mmCIF file of C-alpha atoms in Angstrom:
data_model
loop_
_atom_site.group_PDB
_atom_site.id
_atom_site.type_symbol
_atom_site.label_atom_id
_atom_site.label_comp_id
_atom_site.label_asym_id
_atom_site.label_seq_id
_atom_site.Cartn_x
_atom_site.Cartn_y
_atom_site.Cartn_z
ATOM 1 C CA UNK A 439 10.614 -15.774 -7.216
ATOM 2 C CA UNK A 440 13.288 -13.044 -6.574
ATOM 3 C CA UNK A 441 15.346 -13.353 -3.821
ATOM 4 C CA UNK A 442 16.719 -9.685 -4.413
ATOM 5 C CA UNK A 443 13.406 -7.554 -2.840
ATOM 6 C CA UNK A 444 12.215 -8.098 0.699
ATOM 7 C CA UNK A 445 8.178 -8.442 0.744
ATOM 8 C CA UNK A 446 7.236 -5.198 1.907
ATOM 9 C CA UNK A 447 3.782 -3.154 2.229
ATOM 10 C CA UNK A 448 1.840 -0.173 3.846
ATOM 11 C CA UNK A 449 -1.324 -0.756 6.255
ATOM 12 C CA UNK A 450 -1.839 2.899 6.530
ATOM 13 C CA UNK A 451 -2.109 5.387 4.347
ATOM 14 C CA UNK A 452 -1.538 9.271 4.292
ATOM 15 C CA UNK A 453 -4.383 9.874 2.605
ATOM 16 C CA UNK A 454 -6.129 13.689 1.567
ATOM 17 C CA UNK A 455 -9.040 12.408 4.438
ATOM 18 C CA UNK A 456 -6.743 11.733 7.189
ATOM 19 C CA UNK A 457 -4.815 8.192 8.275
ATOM 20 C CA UNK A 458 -6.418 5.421 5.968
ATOM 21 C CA UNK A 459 -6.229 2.347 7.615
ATOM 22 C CA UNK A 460 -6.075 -1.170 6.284
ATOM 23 C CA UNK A 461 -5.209 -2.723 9.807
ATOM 24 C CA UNK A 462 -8.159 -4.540 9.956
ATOM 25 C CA UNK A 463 -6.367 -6.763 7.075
ATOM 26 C CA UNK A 464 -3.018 -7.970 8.583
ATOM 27 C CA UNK A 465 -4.165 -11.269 9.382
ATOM 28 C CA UNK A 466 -7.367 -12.546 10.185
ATOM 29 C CA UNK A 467 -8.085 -13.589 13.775
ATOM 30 C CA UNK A 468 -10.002 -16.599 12.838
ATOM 31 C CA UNK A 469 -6.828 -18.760 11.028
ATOM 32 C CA UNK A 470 -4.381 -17.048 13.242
ATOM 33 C CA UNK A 471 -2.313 -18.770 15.652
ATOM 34 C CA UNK A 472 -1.244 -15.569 17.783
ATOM 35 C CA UNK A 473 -1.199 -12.339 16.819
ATOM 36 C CA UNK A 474 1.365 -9.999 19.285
ATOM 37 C CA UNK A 475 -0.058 -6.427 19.487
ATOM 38 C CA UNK A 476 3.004 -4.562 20.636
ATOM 39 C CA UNK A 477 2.092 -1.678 23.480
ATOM 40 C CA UNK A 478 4.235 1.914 24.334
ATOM 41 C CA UNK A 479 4.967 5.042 22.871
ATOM 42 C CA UNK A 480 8.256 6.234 20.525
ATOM 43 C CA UNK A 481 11.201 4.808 21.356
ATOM 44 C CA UNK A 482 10.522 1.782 23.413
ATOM 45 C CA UNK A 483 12.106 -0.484 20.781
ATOM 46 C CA UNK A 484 8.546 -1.828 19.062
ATOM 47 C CA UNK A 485 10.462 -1.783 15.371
ATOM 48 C CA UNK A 486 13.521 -2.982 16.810
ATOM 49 C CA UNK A 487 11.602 -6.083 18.377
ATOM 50 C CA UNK A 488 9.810 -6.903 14.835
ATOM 51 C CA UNK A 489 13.343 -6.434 12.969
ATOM 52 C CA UNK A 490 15.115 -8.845 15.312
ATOM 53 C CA UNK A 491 11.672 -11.492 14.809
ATOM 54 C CA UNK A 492 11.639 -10.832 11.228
ATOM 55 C CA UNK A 493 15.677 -11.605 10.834
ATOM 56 C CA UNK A 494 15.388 -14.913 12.939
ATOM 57 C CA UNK A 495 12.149 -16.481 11.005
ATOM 58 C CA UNK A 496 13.857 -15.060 7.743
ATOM 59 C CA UNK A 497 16.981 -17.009 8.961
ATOM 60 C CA UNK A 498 14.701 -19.710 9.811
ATOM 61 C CA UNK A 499 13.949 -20.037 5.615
ATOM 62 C CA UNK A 500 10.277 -18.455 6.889
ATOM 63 C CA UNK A 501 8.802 -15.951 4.177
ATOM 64 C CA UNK A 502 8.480 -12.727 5.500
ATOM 65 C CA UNK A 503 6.120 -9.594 4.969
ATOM 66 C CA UNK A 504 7.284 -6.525 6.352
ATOM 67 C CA UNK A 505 4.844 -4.018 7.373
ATOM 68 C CA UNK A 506 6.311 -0.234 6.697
ATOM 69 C CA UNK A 507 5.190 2.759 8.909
ATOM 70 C CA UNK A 508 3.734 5.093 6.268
ATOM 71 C CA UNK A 509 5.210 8.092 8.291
ATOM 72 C CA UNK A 510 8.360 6.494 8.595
ATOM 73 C CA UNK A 511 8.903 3.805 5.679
ATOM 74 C CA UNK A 512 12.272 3.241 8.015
ATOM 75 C CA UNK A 513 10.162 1.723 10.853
ATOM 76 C CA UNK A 514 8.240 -1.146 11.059
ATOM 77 C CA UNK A 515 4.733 -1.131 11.939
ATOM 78 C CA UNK A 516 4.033 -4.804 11.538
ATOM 79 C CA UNK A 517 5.779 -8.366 10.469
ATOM 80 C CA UNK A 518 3.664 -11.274 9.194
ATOM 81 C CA UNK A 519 4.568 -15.170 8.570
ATOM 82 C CA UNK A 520 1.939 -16.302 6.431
ATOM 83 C CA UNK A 521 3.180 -19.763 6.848
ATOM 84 C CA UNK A 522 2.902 -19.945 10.786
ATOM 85 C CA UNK A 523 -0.072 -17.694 10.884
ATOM 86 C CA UNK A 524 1.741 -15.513 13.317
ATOM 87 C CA UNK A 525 2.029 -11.949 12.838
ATOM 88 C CA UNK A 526 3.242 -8.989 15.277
ATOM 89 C CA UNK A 527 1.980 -5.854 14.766
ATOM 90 C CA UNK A 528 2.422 -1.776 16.694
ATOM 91 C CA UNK A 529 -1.220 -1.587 18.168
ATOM 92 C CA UNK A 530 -0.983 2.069 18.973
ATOM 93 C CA UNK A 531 -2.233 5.013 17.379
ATOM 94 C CA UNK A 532 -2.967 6.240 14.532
ATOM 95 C CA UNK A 533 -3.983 2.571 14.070
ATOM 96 C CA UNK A 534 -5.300 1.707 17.564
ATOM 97 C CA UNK A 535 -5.627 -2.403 17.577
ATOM 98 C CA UNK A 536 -7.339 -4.356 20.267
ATOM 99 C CA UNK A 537 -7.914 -8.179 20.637
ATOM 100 C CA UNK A 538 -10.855 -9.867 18.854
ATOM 101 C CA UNK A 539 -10.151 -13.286 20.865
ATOM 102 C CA UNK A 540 -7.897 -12.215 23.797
ATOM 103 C CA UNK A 541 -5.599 -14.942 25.276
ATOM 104 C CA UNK A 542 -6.725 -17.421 22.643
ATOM 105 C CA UNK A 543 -5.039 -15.611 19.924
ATOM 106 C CA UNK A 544 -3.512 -12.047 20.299
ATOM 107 C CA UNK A 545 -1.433 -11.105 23.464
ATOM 108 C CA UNK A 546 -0.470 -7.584 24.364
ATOM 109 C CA UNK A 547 3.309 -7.030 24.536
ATOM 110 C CA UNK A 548 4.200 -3.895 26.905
ATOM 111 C CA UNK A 549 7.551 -2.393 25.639
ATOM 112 C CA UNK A 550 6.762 0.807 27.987
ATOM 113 C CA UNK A 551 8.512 -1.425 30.995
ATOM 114 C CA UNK A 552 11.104 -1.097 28.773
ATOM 115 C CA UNK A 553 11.466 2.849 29.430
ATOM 116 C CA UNK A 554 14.166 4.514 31.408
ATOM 117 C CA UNK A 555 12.035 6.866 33.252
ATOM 118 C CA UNK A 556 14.318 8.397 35.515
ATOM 119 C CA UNK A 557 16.072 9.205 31.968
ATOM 120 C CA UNK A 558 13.482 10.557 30.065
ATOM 121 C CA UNK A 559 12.544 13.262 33.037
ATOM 122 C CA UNK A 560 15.551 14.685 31.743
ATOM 123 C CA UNK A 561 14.298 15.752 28.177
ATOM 124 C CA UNK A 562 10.443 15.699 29.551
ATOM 125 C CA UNK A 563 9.447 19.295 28.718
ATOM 126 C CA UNK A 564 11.363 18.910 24.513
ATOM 127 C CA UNK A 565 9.047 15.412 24.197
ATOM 128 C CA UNK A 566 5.910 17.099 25.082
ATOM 129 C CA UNK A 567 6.624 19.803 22.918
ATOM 130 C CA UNK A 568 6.946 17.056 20.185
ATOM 131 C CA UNK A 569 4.040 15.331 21.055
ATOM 132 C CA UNK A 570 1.959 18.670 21.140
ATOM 133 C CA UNK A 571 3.341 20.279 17.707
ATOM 134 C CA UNK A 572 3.307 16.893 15.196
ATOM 135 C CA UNK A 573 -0.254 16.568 15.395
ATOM 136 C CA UNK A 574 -0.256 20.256 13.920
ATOM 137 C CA UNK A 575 2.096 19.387 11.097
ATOM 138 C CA UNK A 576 -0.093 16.488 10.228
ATOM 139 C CA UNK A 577 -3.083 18.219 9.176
ATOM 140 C CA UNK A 578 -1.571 21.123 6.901
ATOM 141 C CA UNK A 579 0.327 18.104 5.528
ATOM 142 C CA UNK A 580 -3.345 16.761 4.980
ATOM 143 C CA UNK A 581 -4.803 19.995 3.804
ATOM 144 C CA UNK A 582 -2.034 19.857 0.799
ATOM 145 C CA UNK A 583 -3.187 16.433 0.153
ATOM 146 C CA UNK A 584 -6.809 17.725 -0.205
ATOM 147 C CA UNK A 585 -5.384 20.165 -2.744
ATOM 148 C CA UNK A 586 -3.528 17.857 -4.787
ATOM 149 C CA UNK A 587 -6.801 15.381 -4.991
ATOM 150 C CA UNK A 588 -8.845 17.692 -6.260
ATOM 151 C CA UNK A 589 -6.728 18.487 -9.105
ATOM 152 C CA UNK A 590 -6.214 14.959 -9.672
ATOM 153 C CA UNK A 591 -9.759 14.204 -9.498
ATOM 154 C CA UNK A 592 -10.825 17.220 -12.078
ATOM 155 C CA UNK A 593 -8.236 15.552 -14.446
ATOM 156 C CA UNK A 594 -9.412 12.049 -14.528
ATOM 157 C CA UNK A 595 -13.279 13.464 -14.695
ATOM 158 C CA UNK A 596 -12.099 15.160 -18.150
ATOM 159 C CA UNK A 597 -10.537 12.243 -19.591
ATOM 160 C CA UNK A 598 -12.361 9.001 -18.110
ATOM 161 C CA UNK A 599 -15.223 9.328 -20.860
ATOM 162 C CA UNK A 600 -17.613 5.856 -21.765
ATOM 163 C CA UNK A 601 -15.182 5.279 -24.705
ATOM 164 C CA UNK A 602 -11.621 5.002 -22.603
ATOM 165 C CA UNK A 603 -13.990 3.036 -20.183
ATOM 166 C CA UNK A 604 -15.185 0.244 -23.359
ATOM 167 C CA UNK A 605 -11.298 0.313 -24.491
ATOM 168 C CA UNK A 606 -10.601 -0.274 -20.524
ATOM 169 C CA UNK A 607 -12.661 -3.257 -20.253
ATOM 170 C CA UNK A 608 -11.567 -4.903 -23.846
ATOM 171 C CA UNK A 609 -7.926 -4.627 -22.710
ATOM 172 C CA UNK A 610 -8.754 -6.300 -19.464
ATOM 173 C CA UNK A 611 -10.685 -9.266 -20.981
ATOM 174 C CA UNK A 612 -7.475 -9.575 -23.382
ATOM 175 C CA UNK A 613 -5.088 -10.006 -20.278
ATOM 176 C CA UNK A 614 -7.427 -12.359 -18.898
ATOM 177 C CA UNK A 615 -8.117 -14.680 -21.474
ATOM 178 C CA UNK A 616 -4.385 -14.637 -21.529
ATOM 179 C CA UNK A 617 -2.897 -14.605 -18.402
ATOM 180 C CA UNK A 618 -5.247 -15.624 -15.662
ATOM 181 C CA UNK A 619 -7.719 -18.595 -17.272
ATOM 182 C CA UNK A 620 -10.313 -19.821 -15.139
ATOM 183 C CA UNK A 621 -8.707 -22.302 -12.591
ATOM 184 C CA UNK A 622 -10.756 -26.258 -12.857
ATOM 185 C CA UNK A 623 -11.083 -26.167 -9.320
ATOM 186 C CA UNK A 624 -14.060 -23.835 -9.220
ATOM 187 C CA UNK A 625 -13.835 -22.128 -5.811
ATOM 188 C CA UNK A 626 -13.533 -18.492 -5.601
ATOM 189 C CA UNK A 627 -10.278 -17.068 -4.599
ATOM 190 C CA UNK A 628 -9.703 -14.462 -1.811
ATOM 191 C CA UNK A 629 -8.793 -11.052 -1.975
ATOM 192 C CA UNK A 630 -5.752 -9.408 0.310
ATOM 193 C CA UNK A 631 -5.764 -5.581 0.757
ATOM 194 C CA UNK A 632 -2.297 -3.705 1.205
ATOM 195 C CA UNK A 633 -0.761 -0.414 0.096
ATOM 196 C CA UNK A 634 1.911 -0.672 -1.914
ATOM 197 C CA UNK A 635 2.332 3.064 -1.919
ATOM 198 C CA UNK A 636 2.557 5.751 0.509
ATOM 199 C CA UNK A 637 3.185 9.233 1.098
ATOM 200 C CA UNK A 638 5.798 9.581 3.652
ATOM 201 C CA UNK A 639 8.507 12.605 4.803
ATOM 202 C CA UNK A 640 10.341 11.202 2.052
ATOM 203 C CA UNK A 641 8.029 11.863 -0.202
ATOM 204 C CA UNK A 642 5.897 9.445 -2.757
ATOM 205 C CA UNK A 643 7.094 5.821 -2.358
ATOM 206 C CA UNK A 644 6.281 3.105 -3.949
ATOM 207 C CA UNK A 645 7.456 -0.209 -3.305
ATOM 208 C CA UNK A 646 7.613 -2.177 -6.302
ATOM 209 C CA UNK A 647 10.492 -4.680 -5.095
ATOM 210 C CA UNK A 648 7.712 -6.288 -3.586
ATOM 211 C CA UNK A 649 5.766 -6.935 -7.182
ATOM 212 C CA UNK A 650 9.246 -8.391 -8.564
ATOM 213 C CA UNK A 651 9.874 -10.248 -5.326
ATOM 214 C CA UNK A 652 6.570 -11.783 -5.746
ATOM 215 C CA UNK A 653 6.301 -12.518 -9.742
ATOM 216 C CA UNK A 654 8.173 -13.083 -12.711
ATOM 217 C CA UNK A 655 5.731 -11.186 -15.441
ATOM 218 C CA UNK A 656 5.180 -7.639 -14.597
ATOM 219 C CA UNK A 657 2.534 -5.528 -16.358
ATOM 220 C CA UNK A 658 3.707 -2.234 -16.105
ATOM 221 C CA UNK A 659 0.314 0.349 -16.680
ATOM 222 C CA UNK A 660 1.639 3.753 -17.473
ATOM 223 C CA UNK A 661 -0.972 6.133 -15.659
ATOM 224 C CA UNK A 662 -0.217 9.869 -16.243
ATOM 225 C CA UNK A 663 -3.578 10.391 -15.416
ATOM 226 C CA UNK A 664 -4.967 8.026 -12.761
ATOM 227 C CA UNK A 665 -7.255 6.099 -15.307
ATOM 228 C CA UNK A 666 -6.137 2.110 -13.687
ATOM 229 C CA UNK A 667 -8.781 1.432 -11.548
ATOM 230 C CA UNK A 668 -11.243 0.313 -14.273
ATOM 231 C CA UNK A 669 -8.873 -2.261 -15.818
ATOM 232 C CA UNK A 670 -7.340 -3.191 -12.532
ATOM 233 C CA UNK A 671 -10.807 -3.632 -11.263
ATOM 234 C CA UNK A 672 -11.694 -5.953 -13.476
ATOM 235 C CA UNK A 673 -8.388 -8.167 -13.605
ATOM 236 C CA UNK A 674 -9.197 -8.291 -10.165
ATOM 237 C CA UNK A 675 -12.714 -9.388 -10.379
ATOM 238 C CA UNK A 676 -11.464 -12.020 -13.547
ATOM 239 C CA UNK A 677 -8.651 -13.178 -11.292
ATOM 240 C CA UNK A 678 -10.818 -13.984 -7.953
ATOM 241 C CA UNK A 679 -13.519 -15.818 -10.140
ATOM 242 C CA UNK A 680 -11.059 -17.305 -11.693
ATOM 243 C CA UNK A 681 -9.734 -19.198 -8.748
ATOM 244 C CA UNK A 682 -6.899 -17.210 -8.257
ATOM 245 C CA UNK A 683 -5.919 -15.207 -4.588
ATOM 246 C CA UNK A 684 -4.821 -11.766 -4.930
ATOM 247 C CA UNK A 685 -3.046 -8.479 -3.565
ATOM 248 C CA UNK A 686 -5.175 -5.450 -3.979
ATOM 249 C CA UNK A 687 -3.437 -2.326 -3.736
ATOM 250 C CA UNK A 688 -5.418 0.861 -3.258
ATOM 251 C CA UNK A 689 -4.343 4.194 -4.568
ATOM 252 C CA UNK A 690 -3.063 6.474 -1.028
ATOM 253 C CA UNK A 691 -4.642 9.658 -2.503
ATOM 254 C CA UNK A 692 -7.738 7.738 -3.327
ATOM 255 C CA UNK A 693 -7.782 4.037 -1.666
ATOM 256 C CA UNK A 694 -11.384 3.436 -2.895
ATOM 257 C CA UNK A 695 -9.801 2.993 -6.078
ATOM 258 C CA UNK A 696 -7.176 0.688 -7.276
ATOM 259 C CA UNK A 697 -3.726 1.385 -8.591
ATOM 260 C CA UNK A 698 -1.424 -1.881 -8.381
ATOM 261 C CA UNK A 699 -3.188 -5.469 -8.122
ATOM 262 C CA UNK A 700 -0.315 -8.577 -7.613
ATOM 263 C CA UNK A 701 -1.694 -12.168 -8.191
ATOM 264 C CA UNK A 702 1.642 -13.991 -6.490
ATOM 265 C CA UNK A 703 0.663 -17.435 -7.325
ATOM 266 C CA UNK A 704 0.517 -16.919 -10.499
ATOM 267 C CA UNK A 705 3.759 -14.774 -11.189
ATOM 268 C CA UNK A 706 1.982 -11.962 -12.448
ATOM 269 C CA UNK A 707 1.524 -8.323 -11.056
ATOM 270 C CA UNK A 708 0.150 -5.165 -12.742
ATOM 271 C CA UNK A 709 1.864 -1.944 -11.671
ATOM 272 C CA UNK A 710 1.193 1.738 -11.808
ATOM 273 C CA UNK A 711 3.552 4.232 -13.061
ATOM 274 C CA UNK A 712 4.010 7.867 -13.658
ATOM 275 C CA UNK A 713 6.388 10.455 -14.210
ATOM 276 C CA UNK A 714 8.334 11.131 -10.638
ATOM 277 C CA UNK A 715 7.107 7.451 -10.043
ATOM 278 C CA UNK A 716 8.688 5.243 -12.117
ATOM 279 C CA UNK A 717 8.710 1.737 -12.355
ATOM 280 C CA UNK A 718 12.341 1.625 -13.340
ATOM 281 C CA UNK A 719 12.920 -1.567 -14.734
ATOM 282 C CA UNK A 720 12.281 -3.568 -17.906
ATOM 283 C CA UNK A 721 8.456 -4.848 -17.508
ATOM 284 C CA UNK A 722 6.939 -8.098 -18.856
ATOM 285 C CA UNK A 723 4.530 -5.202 -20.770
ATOM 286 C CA UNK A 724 3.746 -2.236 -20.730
ATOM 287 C CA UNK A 725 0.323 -0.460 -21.433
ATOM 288 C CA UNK A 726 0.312 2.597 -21.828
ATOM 289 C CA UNK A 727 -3.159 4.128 -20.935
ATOM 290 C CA UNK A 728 -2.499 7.825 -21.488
ATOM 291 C CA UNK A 729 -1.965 6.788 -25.067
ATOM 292 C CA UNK A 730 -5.708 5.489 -24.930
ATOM 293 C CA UNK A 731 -7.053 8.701 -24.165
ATOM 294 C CA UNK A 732 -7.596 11.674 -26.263
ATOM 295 C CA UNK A 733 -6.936 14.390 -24.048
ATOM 296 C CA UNK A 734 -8.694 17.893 -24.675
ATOM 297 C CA UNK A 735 -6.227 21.334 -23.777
ATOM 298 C CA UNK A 736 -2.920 19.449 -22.954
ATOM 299 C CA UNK A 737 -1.737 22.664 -21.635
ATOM 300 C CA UNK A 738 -3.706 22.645 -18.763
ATOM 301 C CA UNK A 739 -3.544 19.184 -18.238
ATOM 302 C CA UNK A 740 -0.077 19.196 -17.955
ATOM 303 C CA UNK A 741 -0.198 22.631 -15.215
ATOM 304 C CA UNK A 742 -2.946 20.357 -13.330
ATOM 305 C CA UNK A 743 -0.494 17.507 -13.481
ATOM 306 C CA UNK A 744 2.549 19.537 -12.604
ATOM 307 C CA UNK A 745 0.459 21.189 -9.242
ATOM 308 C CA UNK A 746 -0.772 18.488 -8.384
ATOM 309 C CA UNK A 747 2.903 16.807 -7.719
ATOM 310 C CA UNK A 748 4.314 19.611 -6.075
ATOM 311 C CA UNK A 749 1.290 19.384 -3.687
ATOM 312 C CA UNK A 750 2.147 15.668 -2.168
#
């Protein structure tokens, strides 16, 4: 495993429908030991709390998964330690958390104590005219996001035809017979949603430090078009029944669908890439599925492609 990435995800998603949330999946309440669901608004020191937790357990030789604010991929919304079965997470909107077993296993932690009030009177009338105006910039930023899915969504209708779909599922049962044989144990393995991705005010991320922090072999797909979910679906499916636990990684524009899928334990991860997205380094393999297709009017393709970039 590389020690150069940090293990980092999204639980929340930008998405063309609104905030997309994968909360739900930080760590389930019924193996948890305690799960802290940190309370108050900006600027009570939530992220700074989780950074200063996250740095001791890290120092601690604890693995760590940071949980990225999709907004603000500089702030933490979340830290987990798989191996204690602790986690601490922001419980406060867009991705509202309350306690499934309160006392037993999650706490509330109230960082608005922490406020100077007598302060903040102060600035009081230049906060609420922040707090009034960003919900504003959020949905034009989600009515662009509409836009761009469409167009994304009329190109992958033109090119995912029943032949790219029988030359989808013949590629995954070649990876599988390869990579991920059937474990002798027989049990099932489990399945672990997070975003690798996000759309932020830094534009498209994507955070594949944590695939090569993770495992050794990286498949790297080569998606122009958004055609991955039908092989990834089915690595995932091979890899569950298989024996093996995975990451899966829904697309932000479209997270019913699939666009990275890790499988840690094994060393192996298969990655999306695109132009503007790159993966950047040298992969394990690479597949490169717009070369499977046999694409009808590149011209417009490529305009559909271009506007729907400048649209995210």
């Amino acid at each position: 495993m590389s020690q150069t990435y940090q293990i980092q995800y999204f639980l929340g998603a930008n998405s063309p429908q609104g905030f997309y949330s994968l909360y739900d999946q930080l760590l389930s309440p019924e193996t948890a030991n305690a799960i802290y669901i940190i309370k108050g608004g900006p600027g009570c020191g939530k992220s700074t709390l989780m950074r200063q937790v996250a740095a001791q357990a890290a120092q601690a030789g604890e693995t760590v998964e940071y949980i990225l604010c999709s907004g603000d991929p500089d702030s933490l919304d979340g830290v987990v330690l798989p191996r204690l079965k602790a986690a601490l997470v922001d419980g406060t909107a867009p991705h509202v958390i309350e306690p499934k077993y309160p006392g037993v296993v999650e706490q509330y932690v109230n960082l608005g104590d922490c406020y100077d009030r007598k302060g903040l009177q102060a600035v009081r009338e230049e906060l609420q005219g922040c707090m009034r105006d960003y919900k504003e910039h959020y949905q034009r930023a989600y009515r662009c996001l509409g836009a761009a899915a469409e167009i994304r969504e009329d190109v992958r209708d033109t090119l995912m035809t029943e032949e790219l779909e029988a030359k989808l599922a013949k590629r995954a049962r070649g990876i599988l017979s390869r990579e991920l044989k059937p474990r002798k144990t027989g049990d099932a393995g489990a399945v672990k949603q997070r975003f690798l991705g996000a759309v932020t005010h830094k534009g498209v991320l994507t955070l594949y430090g944590t695939a090569s922090a993770q495992c050794t072999r990286i498949y790297e797909l080569s998606d122009r078009y958004g055609l991955a979910h039908p092989l990834l679906a089915r690595l995932l499916s091979g890899a569950v029944l298989g024996g093996y636990d995975v990451v899966a990684c829904p697309d932000p524009m479209v997270p019913q669908r699939l666009a990275h899928l890790l499988v840690p334990e094994a060393g192996l991860a298969f990655v999306t890439s695109r132009p503007g997205m790159e993966y950047g380094q040298k992969p394990f393999r690479r597949v490169r599925l717009d070369a499977m297709t046999e694409p009808q009017g590149k011209a417009r393709l490529r305009f559909q492609t271009r506007m729907a970039a400048l649209l995210r």
